[in-house]
């Protein structure tokens, strides 16, 4: 891969955007590589940490030179949207570690992850209307779900940028670190906490949370029925009871 660097760990994949000369702009080749990452994580489910490689930049958005030449058929092909939707639907939890600007498609890529950790110099924004288009890769529905409809509309209508402090206050990110050097360690620590849970319970919890309201409570009941018969559930509960008895 040329636009991504990938580190494989036993329980997770660390994927780093690696187009520093283009401020990690998201082009068609990078989208193809993200699809390949998704295919790997669908076949072999693990946690995902997604970050930007160039210091002080997550992703400056879509590649404007490519975007300018796209026509209506390209829009209908959902080039970026399909890849981000696939990231959103990955079986196991995902974390975006954001340092510096995450703008346009870069912000939408971060929204596609389940959780977000950023540095205090991170900036999120949707400038699409100022370029004559809309935020068509997920922001129109993921952003309202994250921060509420009124706040999302303000950001989508104005293109105003949100700094790290505001992002934390409005629920756009889960953690903010003061030093860029702490970013990946903080993201990994969050994933370490997640990894303490049962893999099957994590998968079914994510599936339940991401499902439409009409799927509940039936989906929850069915998922719990599956987990109640899982050997991992029995082992974990037995260990819990033994620890409590030994105190």
Short mmCIF file of N, CA and C in Angstrom, two decimals, residues 7 9-15 37 41 44-50 90-95 114 187-188 190-196 199 202:
data_model
loop_
_atom_site.label_atom_id
_atom_site.label_comp_id
_atom_site.label_asym_id
_atom_site.label_seq_id
_atom_site.Cartn_x
_atom_site.Cartn_y
_atom_site.Cartn_z
N UNK A 7 0.22 -1.54 10.75
CA UNK A 7 0.91 -2.33 11.78
C UNK A 7 -0.07 -3.35 12.32
N UNK A 9 -1.13 -6.07 15.06
CA UNK A 9 -0.93 -6.55 16.41
C UNK A 9 -1.91 -7.69 16.64
N UNK A 10 -1.70 -8.50 17.67
CA UNK A 10 -2.57 -9.67 17.86
C UNK A 10 -4.05 -9.33 17.93
N UNK A 11 -4.39 -8.21 18.60
CA UNK A 11 -5.80 -7.90 18.80
C UNK A 11 -6.27 -6.66 18.04
N UNK A 12 -5.37 -6.04 17.26
CA UNK A 12 -5.76 -4.81 16.58
C UNK A 12 -4.91 -4.53 15.36
N UNK A 13 -5.46 -3.69 14.51
CA UNK A 13 -4.73 -3.18 13.34
C UNK A 13 -4.55 -1.68 13.54
N UNK A 14 -3.33 -1.21 13.37
CA UNK A 14 -3.03 0.23 13.45
C UNK A 14 -2.81 0.72 12.03
N UNK A 15 -3.70 1.58 11.56
CA UNK A 15 -3.67 2.06 10.19
C UNK A 15 -3.36 3.56 10.20
N UNK A 37 -8.33 -2.69 3.77
CA UNK A 37 -8.25 -2.82 5.23
C UNK A 37 -9.56 -3.38 5.78
N UNK A 41 -10.35 -6.80 8.02
CA UNK A 41 -10.97 -6.79 9.34
C UNK A 41 -12.34 -7.46 9.36
N UNK A 44 -11.09 -11.19 9.41
CA UNK A 44 -10.38 -11.50 10.66
C UNK A 44 -10.64 -10.36 11.65
N UNK A 45 -11.80 -10.34 12.30
CA UNK A 45 -12.19 -9.20 13.12
C UNK A 45 -11.21 -8.89 14.24
N UNK A 46 -10.79 -7.64 14.27
CA UNK A 46 -9.93 -7.11 15.33
C UNK A 46 -10.29 -5.65 15.54
N UNK A 47 -9.76 -5.07 16.60
CA UNK A 47 -9.92 -3.65 16.84
C UNK A 47 -9.15 -2.86 15.79
N UNK A 48 -9.56 -1.62 15.57
CA UNK A 48 -8.89 -0.75 14.60
C UNK A 48 -8.52 0.57 15.25
N UNK A 49 -7.26 0.98 15.08
CA UNK A 49 -6.81 2.33 15.42
C UNK A 49 -6.43 3.01 14.12
N UNK A 50 -7.09 4.11 13.83
CA UNK A 50 -6.87 4.85 12.59
C UNK A 50 -6.30 6.21 12.94
N UNK A 90 -17.66 -2.15 10.59
CA UNK A 90 -16.69 -3.19 10.95
C UNK A 90 -17.15 -3.92 12.22
N UNK A 91 -16.84 -5.20 12.32
CA UNK A 91 -17.38 -5.99 13.43
C UNK A 91 -16.94 -5.53 14.82
N UNK A 92 -15.68 -5.09 14.94
CA UNK A 92 -15.13 -4.74 16.25
C UNK A 92 -14.97 -3.23 16.38
N UNK A 93 -14.88 -2.71 17.60
CA UNK A 93 -14.78 -1.27 17.81
C UNK A 93 -13.57 -0.64 17.13
N UNK A 94 -13.75 0.63 16.76
CA UNK A 94 -12.73 1.40 16.06
C UNK A 94 -12.50 2.73 16.76
N UNK A 95 -11.24 3.19 16.75
CA UNK A 95 -10.88 4.47 17.36
C UNK A 95 -10.08 5.28 16.36
N UNK A 114 -15.92 4.51 15.77
CA UNK A 114 -16.82 4.48 16.93
C UNK A 114 -16.45 5.54 17.95
N UNK A 187 -4.83 6.51 22.81
CA UNK A 187 -5.73 5.72 21.97
C UNK A 187 -5.55 4.23 22.22
N UNK A 188 -4.30 3.80 22.34
CA UNK A 188 -4.05 2.38 22.62
C UNK A 188 -4.57 1.99 24.01
N UNK A 190 -7.14 3.23 25.50
CA UNK A 190 -8.59 3.08 25.36
C UNK A 190 -8.93 1.73 24.73
N UNK A 191 -8.18 1.37 23.69
CA UNK A 191 -8.41 0.07 23.05
C UNK A 191 -8.05 -1.09 24.00
N UNK A 192 -7.03 -0.88 24.83
CA UNK A 192 -6.68 -1.91 25.82
C UNK A 192 -7.85 -2.17 26.77
N UNK A 193 -8.52 -1.09 27.19
CA UNK A 193 -9.68 -1.24 28.07
C UNK A 193 -10.80 -1.98 27.35
N UNK A 194 -11.03 -1.61 26.10
CA UNK A 194 -12.06 -2.28 25.31
C UNK A 194 -11.74 -3.76 25.15
N UNK A 195 -10.45 -4.06 24.91
CA UNK A 195 -10.03 -5.44 24.65
C UNK A 195 -10.20 -6.35 25.85
N UNK A 196 -10.44 -5.78 27.03
CA UNK A 196 -10.67 -6.62 28.21
C UNK A 196 -12.02 -7.31 28.16
N UNK A 199 -14.84 -10.70 23.15
CA UNK A 199 -14.88 -10.29 21.75
C UNK A 199 -16.29 -10.42 21.18
N UNK A 202 -18.50 -7.70 22.62
CA UNK A 202 -18.19 -6.42 21.99
C UNK A 202 -18.85 -6.33 20.61
#
